[in-house]
mmCIF file of C-alpha atoms and ligand atoms in Angstrom:
data_model
loop_
_atom_site.group_PDB
_atom_site.id
_atom_site.type_symbol
_atom_site.label_atom_id
_atom_site.label_comp_id
_atom_site.label_asym_id
_atom_site.label_seq_id
_atom_site.Cartn_x
_atom_site.Cartn_y
_atom_site.Cartn_z
ATOM 1 C CA MET P 1 30.013 -4.333 35.106
ATOM 2 C CA ALA P 2 33.695 -4.506 34.254
ATOM 3 C CA ASP P 3 32.625 -7.102 31.675
ATOM 4 C CA GLN P 4 30.136 -4.610 30.166
ATOM 5 C CA ALA P 5 27.416 -7.217 30.598
ATOM 6 C CA THR P 6 23.953 -6.042 29.564
ATOM 7 C CA ALA P 7 22.141 -8.856 31.335
ATOM 8 C CA ILE P 8 22.790 -11.364 34.103
ATOM 9 C CA TYR P 9 20.846 -14.604 34.403
ATOM 10 C CA LEU P 10 20.593 -16.716 37.545
ATOM 11 C CA GLU P 11 19.290 -20.132 36.562
ATOM 12 C CA PRO P 12 18.823 -22.940 39.075
ATOM 13 C CA GLN P 13 19.843 -26.262 37.516
ATOM 14 C CA GLY P 14 19.183 -28.679 40.373
ATOM 15 C CA LEU P 15 22.665 -29.259 41.774
ATOM 16 C CA PHE P 16 23.930 -25.751 41.058
ATOM 17 C CA MET P 17 22.847 -22.245 40.121
ATOM 18 C CA ARG P 18 24.143 -21.255 36.708
ATOM 19 C CA VAL P 19 25.208 -17.612 36.324
ATOM 20 C CA ARG P 20 25.437 -16.297 32.774
ATOM 21 C CA TYR P 21 26.270 -12.842 31.408
ATOM 22 C CA ARG P 22 25.128 -11.379 28.114
ATOM 23 C CA ILE P 23 28.057 -9.503 26.563
ATOM 24 C CA ASP P 24 27.715 -7.861 23.130
ATOM 25 C CA GLY P 25 24.459 -9.759 22.667
ATOM 26 C CA VAL P 26 25.912 -13.237 23.316
ATOM 27 C CA LEU P 27 25.555 -15.350 26.476
ATOM 28 C CA HIS P 28 28.655 -16.437 28.388
ATOM 29 C CA GLN P 29 28.694 -18.732 31.406
ATOM 30 C CA LYS P 30 30.306 -16.809 34.257
ATOM 31 C CA THR P 31 30.164 -19.285 37.110
ATOM 32 C CA ALA P 32 28.112 -22.018 38.764
ATOM 33 C CA LEU P 33 27.162 -21.513 42.388
ATOM 34 C CA PRO P 34 26.182 -24.211 44.886
ATOM 35 C CA PRO P 35 22.516 -23.859 45.955
ATOM 36 C CA ASN P 36 23.479 -22.714 49.462
ATOM 37 C CA LEU P 37 25.083 -19.623 47.878
ATOM 38 C CA GLY P 38 22.896 -19.171 44.799
ATOM 39 C CA LEU P 39 19.456 -19.275 46.390
ATOM 40 C CA PRO P 40 20.137 -16.730 49.165
ATOM 41 C CA MET P 41 21.770 -14.451 46.580
ATOM 42 C CA LEU P 42 18.715 -14.611 44.332
ATOM 43 C CA SER P 43 16.426 -13.866 47.222
ATOM 44 C CA ARG P 44 18.610 -10.958 48.420
ATOM 45 C CA ILE P 45 18.588 -9.397 44.930
ATOM 46 C CA LYS P 46 14.785 -9.666 44.862
ATOM 47 C CA GLN P 47 14.485 -8.041 48.255
ATOM 48 C CA PHE P 48 16.975 -5.292 47.415
ATOM 49 C CA CYS P 49 15.086 -4.416 44.233
ATOM 50 C CA GLY P 50 11.662 -4.350 45.826
ATOM 51 C CA LEU P 51 10.292 -7.703 44.679
ATOM 52 C CA ASP P 52 8.373 -10.009 47.001
ATOM 53 C CA ALA P 53 11.231 -12.209 48.210
ATOM 54 C CA GLU P 54 8.857 -14.667 49.882
ATOM 55 C CA ASN P 55 6.970 -15.443 46.698
ATOM 56 C CA SER P 56 8.799 -17.655 44.218
ATOM 57 C CA SER P 57 5.834 -19.268 42.498
ATOM 58 C CA ARG P 58 4.674 -16.430 40.257
ATOM 59 C CA PRO P 59 6.585 -14.284 37.721
ATOM 60 C CA GLN P 60 7.521 -10.827 39.001
ATOM 61 C CA HIS P 61 8.854 -7.713 37.249
ATOM 62 C CA GLN P 62 10.503 -4.599 38.570
ATOM 63 C CA ARG P 63 12.519 -1.636 37.335
ATOM 64 C CA VAL P 64 14.982 0.168 39.576
ATOM 65 C CA ARG P 65 17.580 2.857 39.126
ATOM 66 C CA ALA P 66 20.942 2.249 40.720
ATOM 67 C CA GLN P 67 24.434 3.671 40.876
ATOM 68 C CA PHE P 68 27.746 1.848 41.071
ATOM 69 C CA ASN P 69 30.859 3.997 41.506
ATOM 70 C CA ALA P 70 30.319 6.769 38.933
ATOM 71 C CA THR P 71 28.093 4.766 36.594
ATOM 72 C CA ALA P 72 24.335 5.157 36.728
ATOM 73 C CA PHE P 73 22.194 2.381 35.354
ATOM 74 C CA GLU P 74 18.662 1.089 35.274
ATOM 75 C CA LEU P 75 17.963 -2.499 36.228
ATOM 76 C CA SER P 76 14.949 -4.317 34.971
ATOM 77 C CA LEU P 77 14.321 -7.565 36.782
ATOM 78 C CA ALA P 78 12.142 -10.471 35.811
ATOM 79 C CA THR P 79 11.684 -13.708 37.713
ATOM 80 C CA TYR P 80 10.339 -16.847 36.140
ATOM 81 C CA PRO P 81 9.225 -19.950 38.046
ATOM 82 C CA SER P 82 10.769 -22.886 36.162
ATOM 83 C CA VAL P 83 10.627 -26.595 36.978
ATOM 84 C CA TRP P 84 14.221 -26.200 38.224
ATOM 85 C CA GLY P 85 13.207 -23.491 40.647
ATOM 86 C CA GLU P 86 12.852 -19.752 40.386
ATOM 87 C CA SER P 87 15.163 -18.068 37.885
ATOM 88 C CA LEU P 88 16.026 -14.405 37.540
ATOM 89 C CA ALA P 89 16.922 -12.176 34.594
ATOM 90 C CA LEU P 90 18.592 -8.891 35.421
ATOM 91 C CA ASN P 91 18.751 -6.538 32.451
ATOM 92 C CA ILE P 92 21.183 -3.682 32.846
ATOM 93 C CA LYS P 93 20.734 -0.458 30.951
ATOM 94 C CA TYR P 94 23.554 1.997 31.407
ATOM 95 C CA THR P 95 21.883 5.405 31.569
ATOM 96 C CA ARG P 96 23.782 8.012 29.671
ATOM 97 C CA ASP P 97 21.690 11.002 30.681
ATOM 98 C CA ALA P 98 24.643 13.331 30.563
ATOM 99 C CA ALA P 99 26.061 12.078 27.289
ATOM 100 C CA LEU P 100 24.443 12.969 23.984
ATOM 101 C CA PRO P 101 23.074 10.113 21.899
ATOM 102 C CA LEU P 102 25.010 8.780 18.939
ATOM 103 C CA LYS P 103 24.877 10.880 15.801
ATOM 104 C CA LEU P 104 23.565 9.481 12.526
ATOM 105 C CA ASP P 105 27.074 9.095 11.142
ATOM 106 C CA GLU P 106 28.084 7.147 14.263
ATOM 107 C CA LEU P 107 25.455 4.434 13.756
ATOM 108 C CA GLY P 108 27.700 2.431 11.443
ATOM 109 C CA LEU P 109 25.539 2.986 8.354
ATOM 110 C CA SER P 110 27.238 2.381 5.010
ATOM 111 C CA PRO P 111 27.894 5.595 3.024
ATOM 112 C CA LEU P 112 24.979 4.607 0.731
ATOM 113 C CA TYR P 113 22.492 4.104 3.564
ATOM 114 C CA LEU P 114 23.712 7.162 5.464
ATOM 115 C CA ARG P 115 23.047 9.253 2.355
ATOM 116 C CA ARG P 116 19.605 7.694 1.833
ATOM 117 C CA LEU P 117 18.639 8.151 5.475
ATOM 118 C CA ASN P 118 19.808 11.773 5.504
ATOM 119 C CA ARG P 119 17.756 12.422 2.381
ATOM 120 C CA LEU P 120 14.674 10.847 3.996
ATOM 121 C CA LEU P 121 15.058 12.884 7.158
ATOM 122 C CA GLY P 122 15.559 16.033 5.098
ATOM 123 C CA HIS P 123 12.091 15.708 3.534
ATOM 124 C CA PRO P 124 9.193 17.090 5.541
ATOM 125 C CA GLY P 125 6.648 14.453 6.546
ATOM 126 C CA GLY P 126 6.935 10.743 5.891
ATOM 127 C CA LEU P 127 6.798 7.615 7.980
ATOM 128 C CA LEU P 128 10.034 5.927 9.036
ATOM 129 C CA ILE P 129 9.766 2.586 10.769
ATOM 130 C CA VAL P 130 12.856 1.108 12.397
ATOM 131 C CA THR P 131 12.462 -2.620 12.721
ATOM 132 C CA GLY P 132 14.360 -5.616 14.049
ATOM 133 C CA PRO P 133 14.185 -8.146 16.865
ATOM 134 C CA ALA P 134 14.659 -7.167 20.522
ATOM 135 C CA ARG P 135 18.093 -5.734 21.408
ATOM 136 C CA ALA P 136 18.842 -4.684 17.814
ATOM 137 C CA GLY P 137 19.637 -1.046 18.595
ATOM 138 C CA LYS P 138 16.312 0.330 17.307
ATOM 139 C CA SER P 139 15.988 3.040 19.948
ATOM 140 C CA THR P 140 19.609 4.128 19.448
ATOM 141 C CA THR P 141 18.775 4.729 15.783
ATOM 142 C CA LEU P 142 15.569 6.621 16.612
ATOM 143 C CA TYR P 143 17.387 8.840 19.101
ATOM 144 C CA ALA P 144 20.064 9.592 16.507
ATOM 145 C CA ALA P 145 17.368 10.492 13.959
ATOM 146 C CA CYS P 146 15.654 12.791 16.496
ATOM 147 C CA GLN P 147 18.972 14.383 17.276
ATOM 148 C CA ALA P 148 19.608 15.029 13.567
ATOM 149 C CA LEU P 149 16.216 16.773 13.292
ATOM 150 C CA ASN P 150 16.617 18.630 16.582
ATOM 151 C CA LEU P 151 16.677 22.171 15.195
ATOM 152 C CA LEU P 152 15.279 25.397 16.602
ATOM 153 C CA SER P 153 12.845 25.524 13.687
ATOM 154 C CA GLN P 154 11.260 22.135 14.423
ATOM 155 C CA LEU P 155 9.098 20.943 17.291
ATOM 156 C CA ILE P 156 9.822 17.310 18.148
ATOM 157 C CA VAL P 157 7.541 15.362 20.474
ATOM 158 C CA SER P 158 7.971 11.746 21.528
ATOM 159 C CA ALA P 159 5.862 9.052 23.167
ATOM 160 C CA GLU P 160 8.152 6.551 24.842
ATOM 161 C CA ASN P 161 7.675 3.426 26.889
ATOM 162 C CA PRO P 162 9.885 4.253 28.740
ATOM 163 C CA VAL P 163 12.279 7.146 28.011
ATOM 164 C CA GLU P 164 15.697 5.503 27.732
ATOM 165 C CA GLN P 165 17.785 8.582 27.206
ATOM 166 C CA ARG P 166 17.092 12.279 27.676
ATOM 167 C CA LEU P 167 17.346 14.503 24.616
ATOM 168 C CA PRO P 168 17.458 18.219 25.413
ATOM 169 C CA GLY P 169 15.197 20.079 22.994
ATOM 170 C CA VAL P 170 12.795 17.167 22.478
ATOM 171 C CA LEU P 171 9.454 17.033 24.331
ATOM 172 C CA GLN P 172 9.804 13.473 25.542
ATOM 173 C CA GLY P 173 6.671 11.843 26.871
ATOM 174 C CA ASN P 174 7.258 8.997 29.298
ATOM 175 C CA TRP P 175 4.353 6.562 29.332
ATOM 176 C CA THR P 176 3.453 4.851 32.574
ATOM 177 C CA PRO P 177 0.531 2.455 32.976
ATOM 178 C CA GLU P 178 -0.384 4.254 36.225
ATOM 179 C CA ALA P 179 -1.315 7.426 34.296
ATOM 180 C CA GLY P 180 -4.490 5.691 33.128
ATOM 181 C CA ASP P 181 -4.338 6.447 29.403
ATOM 182 C CA SER P 182 -3.224 3.778 26.970
ATOM 183 C CA PHE P 183 0.041 4.196 25.075
ATOM 184 C CA ALA P 184 -1.975 4.774 21.884
ATOM 185 C CA GLN P 185 -3.771 7.664 23.619
ATOM 186 C CA LEU P 186 -0.428 9.238 24.512
ATOM 187 C CA ILE P 187 0.575 8.907 20.837
ATOM 188 C CA GLN P 188 -2.647 10.621 19.753
ATOM 189 C CA SER P 189 -2.148 13.494 22.162
ATOM 190 C CA MET P 190 1.217 14.308 20.570
ATOM 191 C CA GLY P 191 -0.727 15.507 17.526
ATOM 192 C CA GLU P 192 -2.417 18.248 19.590
ATOM 193 C CA MET P 193 0.979 19.922 19.934
ATOM 194 C CA ASN P 194 1.230 20.323 16.135
ATOM 195 C CA PRO P 195 4.820 19.118 15.955
ATOM 196 C CA GLU P 196 6.942 18.795 12.827
ATOM 197 C CA VAL P 197 8.377 15.494 14.037
ATOM 198 C CA MET P 198 7.005 12.748 16.262
ATOM 199 C CA MET P 199 8.830 9.737 17.622
ATOM 200 C CA VAL P 200 7.193 6.625 19.068
ATOM 201 C CA SER P 201 9.288 4.081 20.947
ATOM 202 C CA GLY P 202 7.186 1.077 19.993
ATOM 203 C CA LEU P 203 4.338 0.286 17.590
ATOM 204 C CA ASP P 204 3.390 -2.664 19.758
ATOM 205 C CA THR P 205 -0.371 -2.700 19.272
ATOM 206 C CA PRO P 206 -2.679 -2.163 16.268
ATOM 207 C CA GLU P 207 -4.015 0.927 18.106
ATOM 208 C CA ALA P 208 -0.508 2.388 18.293
ATOM 209 C CA VAL P 209 0.060 1.688 14.578
ATOM 210 C CA LYS P 210 -3.252 3.335 13.694
ATOM 211 C CA ALA P 211 -2.500 6.372 15.839
ATOM 212 C CA CYS P 212 0.900 6.789 14.153
ATOM 213 C CA VAL P 213 -0.555 6.480 10.660
ATOM 214 C CA GLU P 214 -3.152 9.143 11.488
ATOM 215 C CA LEU P 215 -0.449 11.491 12.718
ATOM 216 C CA ALA P 216 1.616 10.854 9.590
ATOM 217 C CA LEU P 217 -1.447 11.518 7.409
ATOM 218 C CA SER P 218 -1.664 14.971 9.001
ATOM 219 C CA GLY P 219 1.640 15.767 7.274
ATOM 220 C CA ALA P 220 4.060 15.449 10.175
ATOM 221 C CA LYS P 221 7.117 13.242 10.090
ATOM 222 C CA VAL P 222 6.549 10.153 12.236
ATOM 223 C CA MET P 223 9.288 7.757 13.273
ATOM 224 C CA GLY P 224 8.698 4.621 15.274
ATOM 225 C CA ALA P 225 10.170 1.274 16.274
ATOM 226 C CA TYR P 226 8.436 -1.954 15.357
ATOM 227 C CA GLN P 227 9.551 -5.404 16.400
ATOM 228 C CA SER P 228 9.837 -7.867 13.523
ATOM 229 C CA PHE P 229 12.379 -10.103 11.823
ATOM 230 C CA ASP P 230 12.805 -8.216 8.569
ATOM 231 C CA THR P 231 11.824 -5.393 6.263
ATOM 232 C CA MET P 232 9.287 -7.168 4.081
ATOM 233 C CA GLY P 233 7.677 -8.960 7.021
ATOM 234 C CA ALA P 234 7.246 -5.649 8.854
ATOM 235 C CA LEU P 235 5.699 -4.062 5.782
ATOM 236 C CA GLN P 236 3.289 -6.910 5.156
ATOM 237 C CA ARG P 237 2.218 -7.105 8.797
ATOM 238 C CA LEU P 238 1.759 -3.342 9.156
ATOM 239 C CA VAL P 239 -0.418 -2.932 6.052
ATOM 240 C CA PRO P 240 -3.539 -4.613 7.500
ATOM 241 C CA GLN P 241 -2.914 -2.850 10.831
ATOM 242 C CA GLY P 242 -3.480 0.573 9.288
ATOM 243 C CA LEU P 243 -0.437 1.314 7.128
ATOM 244 C CA GLU P 244 -2.643 0.758 4.084
ATOM 245 C CA ALA P 245 -4.292 4.183 4.485
ATOM 246 C CA TYR P 246 -0.886 5.850 4.364
ATOM 247 C CA LEU P 247 0.174 3.924 1.265
ATOM 248 C CA ILE P 248 -3.085 4.882 -0.473
ATOM 249 C CA ALA P 249 -2.373 8.515 0.368
ATOM 250 C CA ALA P 250 1.049 8.004 -1.285
ATOM 251 C CA GLY P 251 2.851 9.111 1.851
ATOM 252 C CA GLN P 252 6.580 8.484 1.856
ATOM 253 C CA THR P 253 7.118 5.185 3.643
ATOM 254 C CA ALA P 254 10.503 3.831 4.647
ATOM 255 C CA ILE P 255 11.504 0.807 6.672
ATOM 256 C CA LEU P 256 14.933 0.501 8.223
ATOM 257 C CA SER P 257 15.639 -3.026 9.366
ATOM 258 C CA GLN P 258 18.643 -3.630 11.568
ATOM 259 C CA ARG P 259 20.473 -6.157 13.720
ATOM 260 C CA LEU P 260 23.609 -6.041 15.824
ATOM 261 C CA VAL P 261 26.720 -8.049 15.030
ATOM 262 C CA ARG P 262 29.798 -8.179 17.224
ATOM 263 C CA ARG P 263 32.702 -5.957 16.225
ATOM 264 C CA LEU P 264 36.003 -7.756 15.577
ATOM 265 C CA CYS P 265 38.844 -6.990 17.968
ATOM 266 C CA ASP P 266 41.496 -5.131 15.966
ATOM 267 C CA LEU P 267 44.283 -6.478 18.176
ATOM 268 C CA CYS P 268 43.818 -10.160 17.397
ATOM 269 C CA LYS P 269 41.707 -10.617 14.232
ATOM 270 C CA GLN P 270 43.248 -12.754 11.490
ATOM 271 C CA PRO P 271 42.670 -12.653 7.713
ATOM 272 C CA GLU P 272 40.608 -15.450 6.212
ATOM 273 C CA ILE P 273 39.301 -16.590 2.844
ATOM 274 C CA PRO P 274 35.677 -17.631 3.348
ATOM 275 C CA SER P 275 34.448 -20.943 1.979
ATOM 276 C CA ARG P 276 32.099 -21.138 -1.002
ATOM 277 C CA GLU P 277 29.556 -22.883 1.256
ATOM 278 C CA SER P 278 29.503 -20.156 3.885
ATOM 279 C CA LEU P 279 28.904 -17.500 1.205
ATOM 280 C CA ASN P 280 26.167 -19.621 -0.379
ATOM 281 C CA ALA P 281 24.509 -20.106 3.005
ATOM 282 C CA LEU P 282 24.181 -16.325 3.163
ATOM 283 C CA GLY P 283 22.788 -16.195 -0.368
ATOM 284 C CA LEU P 284 25.962 -14.462 -1.646
ATOM 285 C CA ARG P 285 26.180 -16.758 -4.668
ATOM 286 C CA ALA P 286 27.874 -14.292 -7.008
ATOM 287 C CA VAL P 287 30.520 -13.267 -4.454
ATOM 288 C CA GLU P 288 33.918 -14.864 -5.139
ATOM 289 C CA PRO P 289 35.542 -16.138 -1.915
ATOM 290 C CA ASP P 290 38.869 -14.417 -2.622
ATOM 291 C CA ALA P 291 37.417 -11.125 -3.907
ATOM 292 C CA TYR P 292 38.310 -9.342 -0.655
ATOM 293 C CA THR P 293 40.209 -10.220 2.489
ATOM 294 C CA LEU P 294 37.786 -11.014 5.280
ATOM 295 C CA TRP P 295 38.708 -11.471 8.934
ATOM 296 C CA ARG P 296 37.991 -14.049 11.598
ATOM 297 C CA ALA P 297 37.806 -13.766 15.377
ATOM 298 C CA VAL P 298 40.685 -15.157 17.447
ATOM 299 C CA GLY P 299 40.559 -13.838 21.019
ATOM 300 C CA CYS P 300 43.059 -12.044 23.247
ATOM 301 C CA GLY P 301 43.270 -10.475 26.688
ATOM 302 C CA ALA P 302 41.667 -7.263 25.453
ATOM 303 C CA CYS P 303 38.467 -8.754 24.025
ATOM 304 C CA SER P 304 35.762 -11.354 24.466
ATOM 305 C CA GLN P 305 36.211 -14.331 22.095
ATOM 306 C CA GLY P 306 37.800 -12.088 19.456
ATOM 307 C CA TYR P 307 35.092 -9.433 19.586
ATOM 308 C CA SER P 308 34.765 -6.107 21.327
ATOM 309 C CA GLY P 309 31.561 -4.075 21.114
ATOM 310 C CA GLN P 310 28.837 -4.264 18.500
ATOM 311 C CA LEU P 311 27.795 -2.582 15.276
ATOM 312 C CA ALA P 312 24.579 -2.608 13.301
ATOM 313 C CA ILE P 313 23.941 -4.069 9.875
ATOM 314 C CA HIS P 314 21.092 -2.497 7.950
ATOM 315 C CA GLU P 315 18.565 -2.742 5.179
ATOM 316 C CA LEU P 316 16.751 0.483 4.285
ATOM 317 C CA LEU P 317 13.710 0.227 2.050
ATOM 318 C CA VAL P 318 12.155 3.396 0.683
ATOM 319 C CA ALA P 319 8.892 2.412 -0.989
ATOM 320 C CA THR P 320 8.584 3.521 -4.611
ATOM 321 C CA GLU P 321 5.297 4.165 -6.410
ATOM 322 C CA THR P 322 5.378 0.741 -8.104
ATOM 323 C CA LEU P 323 6.171 -1.022 -4.852
ATOM 324 C CA ARG P 324 3.359 0.834 -3.060
ATOM 325 C CA GLU P 325 0.879 -0.276 -5.702
ATOM 326 C CA ALA P 326 2.117 -3.861 -5.514
ATOM 327 C CA ILE P 327 1.721 -3.884 -1.731
ATOM 328 C CA LEU P 328 -1.808 -2.485 -1.986
ATOM 329 C CA ALA P 329 -2.607 -5.115 -4.628
ATOM 330 C CA ARG P 330 -1.496 -7.714 -2.049
ATOM 331 C CA ARG P 331 1.162 -9.176 -4.348
ATOM 332 C CA GLY P 332 3.143 -12.101 -2.942
ATOM 333 C CA SER P 333 6.416 -11.887 -1.008
ATOM 334 C CA ALA P 334 8.579 -12.933 -3.978
ATOM 335 C CA ALA P 335 7.156 -10.230 -6.259
ATOM 336 C CA LEU P 336 7.441 -7.543 -3.575
ATOM 337 C CA ARG P 337 11.037 -8.436 -2.809
ATOM 338 C CA GLN P 338 11.895 -8.454 -6.490
ATOM 339 C CA LEU P 339 10.423 -4.947 -6.859
ATOM 340 C CA ALA P 340 12.242 -3.779 -3.743
ATOM 341 C CA ARG P 341 15.504 -4.957 -5.300
ATOM 342 C CA SER P 342 14.959 -3.753 -8.864
ATOM 343 C CA GLN P 343 12.889 -0.586 -8.314
ATOM 344 C CA ALA P 344 13.760 0.627 -4.828
ATOM 345 C CA ARG P 345 17.399 -0.435 -5.327
ATOM 346 C CA LEU P 346 17.473 -2.262 -2.012
ATOM 347 C CA ILE P 347 20.787 -3.571 -0.722
ATOM 348 C CA SER P 348 20.054 -6.511 1.556
ATOM 349 C CA MET P 349 21.129 -6.780 5.179
ATOM 350 C CA VAL P 350 23.457 -9.628 4.183
ATOM 351 C CA GLU P 351 25.108 -7.499 1.473
ATOM 352 C CA ASP P 352 25.433 -4.598 3.907
ATOM 353 C CA GLY P 353 27.021 -7.007 6.388
ATOM 354 C CA TYR P 354 29.363 -8.429 3.737
ATOM 355 C CA PHE P 355 30.465 -4.862 2.946
ATOM 356 C CA LYS P 356 31.250 -4.339 6.645
ATOM 357 C CA ALA P 357 33.141 -7.650 6.701
ATOM 358 C CA THR P 358 35.317 -6.435 3.798
ATOM 359 C CA GLN P 359 36.076 -3.362 5.923
ATOM 360 C CA GLY P 360 37.351 -5.655 8.697
ATOM 361 C CA LEU P 361 34.579 -4.599 11.083
ATOM 362 C CA THR P 362 32.943 -7.983 11.580
ATOM 363 C CA SER P 363 33.249 -11.611 10.488
ATOM 364 C CA LEU P 364 31.260 -13.804 8.151
ATOM 365 C CA ALA P 365 30.560 -16.057 11.155
ATOM 366 C CA GLU P 366 28.761 -13.155 12.836
ATOM 367 C CA LEU P 367 26.674 -12.560 9.709
ATOM 368 C CA GLN P 368 25.698 -16.211 9.707
ATOM 369 C CA ARG P 369 24.726 -15.969 13.359
ATOM 370 C CA VAL P 370 22.733 -12.765 13.070
ATOM 371 C CA ALA P 371 21.723 -11.639 9.573
ATOM 372 C CA PHE P 372 18.290 -12.246 8.127
ATOM 373 C CA VAL P 373 18.700 -14.008 4.772
ATOM 374 C CA ASN P 374 15.907 -13.318 2.308
ATOM 375 C CA GLU P 375 15.725 -16.372 0.053
ATOM 376 C CA TYR P 376 14.337 -14.370 -2.883
ATOM 377 C CA ASP P 377 17.548 -12.322 -3.113
ATOM 378 C CA ALA P 378 19.183 -15.343 -4.763
ATOM 379 C CA ASP P 379 17.316 -14.209 -7.905
ATOM 380 C CA SER P 380 19.251 -10.935 -8.027
ATOM 381 C CA PRO P 381 22.786 -11.793 -6.864
ATOM 382 C CA LEU P 382 25.492 -9.124 -6.810
ATOM 383 C CA GLN P 383 29.230 -9.635 -7.205
ATOM 384 C CA ALA P 384 31.557 -8.682 -4.364
ATOM 385 C CA GLU P 385 32.921 -5.644 -6.215
ATOM 386 C CA GLN P 386 29.379 -4.445 -6.954
ATOM 387 C CA VAL P 387 28.326 -4.790 -3.309
ATOM 388 C CA VAL P 388 31.333 -2.806 -2.121
ATOM 389 C CA SER P 389 31.064 -0.028 -4.693
ATOM 390 C CA ILE P 390 27.286 0.312 -4.143
ATOM 391 C CA CYS P 391 27.643 0.411 -0.347
ATOM 392 C CA LEU P 392 30.411 2.989 -0.666
ATOM 393 C CA GLY P 393 27.880 5.094 -2.562
ATOM 394 C CA GLU P 394 29.992 5.058 -5.729
ATOM 395 C CA ASP P 395 27.500 3.384 -8.074
ATOM 396 C CA PRO P 396 25.401 6.052 -9.845
ATOM 397 C CA ALA P 397 22.568 3.542 -10.389
ATOM 398 C CA PHE P 398 22.158 3.308 -6.607
ATOM 399 C CA ALA P 399 21.590 6.909 -5.592
HETATM 400 ZN ZN1 LIG F 1 41.322 -9.448 20.816
#
């Protein structure tokens, strides 16, 4: 816990049990235990957390709340029978019940995207989908959006699987399979409350997507998380699942795609001039390597491999009329992306990340590790100065 690990993995490897920690989204080997220590430890953890310690041949899952010193956290355990023996993943979620969630302006959005998101949230109604892979900070963003809308004049209801953080003033529904109803049914029942805003923790099934679209069609603002690699992919997968009806109704549709990069340690980072190749690999063909000082990770006693903490990089697409029509006409990915860039004035996740690298927040190496590169963006390259001035919100063409 002193390492701020968010997951611990115990993996039998034959002669030893490998122990790895996930810190800031990246795995680090912590130690290797001999089997006579590792196996009893694994079995004790299972027993302590209420799993069947005797059974090691089938996968098991469990969630438990625990407390260590003054820190409360929730553990979610999963065992997996591998050919090397039973392995265990221990995901740690630090519960911050007492603390308020992050505010919108603490999410690390660029000034441009913060302004666009605030404008979106300020409109009544609309569908906002936050997308990204697992562990990309989607729920943090949704909680911040709820918090921004949490006014006396608005009723906010959520359907969550499960509630990760308590928000006073929001009617948070915690879904449990034991209750009998499906998650989609819980989503539907939110509508009966006639709220101004609804939040859904995961659009995991076509039924959940359909239920959300129906709620949005009623005029309420609906915000939900959806797991996918990128903005356009999310859009194209959601359309046949029910989003089409909302696009036909010309409802305001926005997709916020995000991923987490590691934050550079301010104590040890060093300036660097990136290579032409590394910029090209990210599709930043019009960015001159020496346009801005970037920074690389070094590592010191105060950080982990030159990084400390994480921040999100974003891509926020607000569908325009033309883009909506193109999606409904089932135009291809290249045409849709081109419209997103030219009409919806989309700044890509890579460009957003490059902007944050020029601010010394993260490194180009992190962008290469994490960012989703859309190959079609090579058709509309921006220069470094353009990227920075647009992201700062200073370019009038990108309102
Ligand atoms: Zn450091």
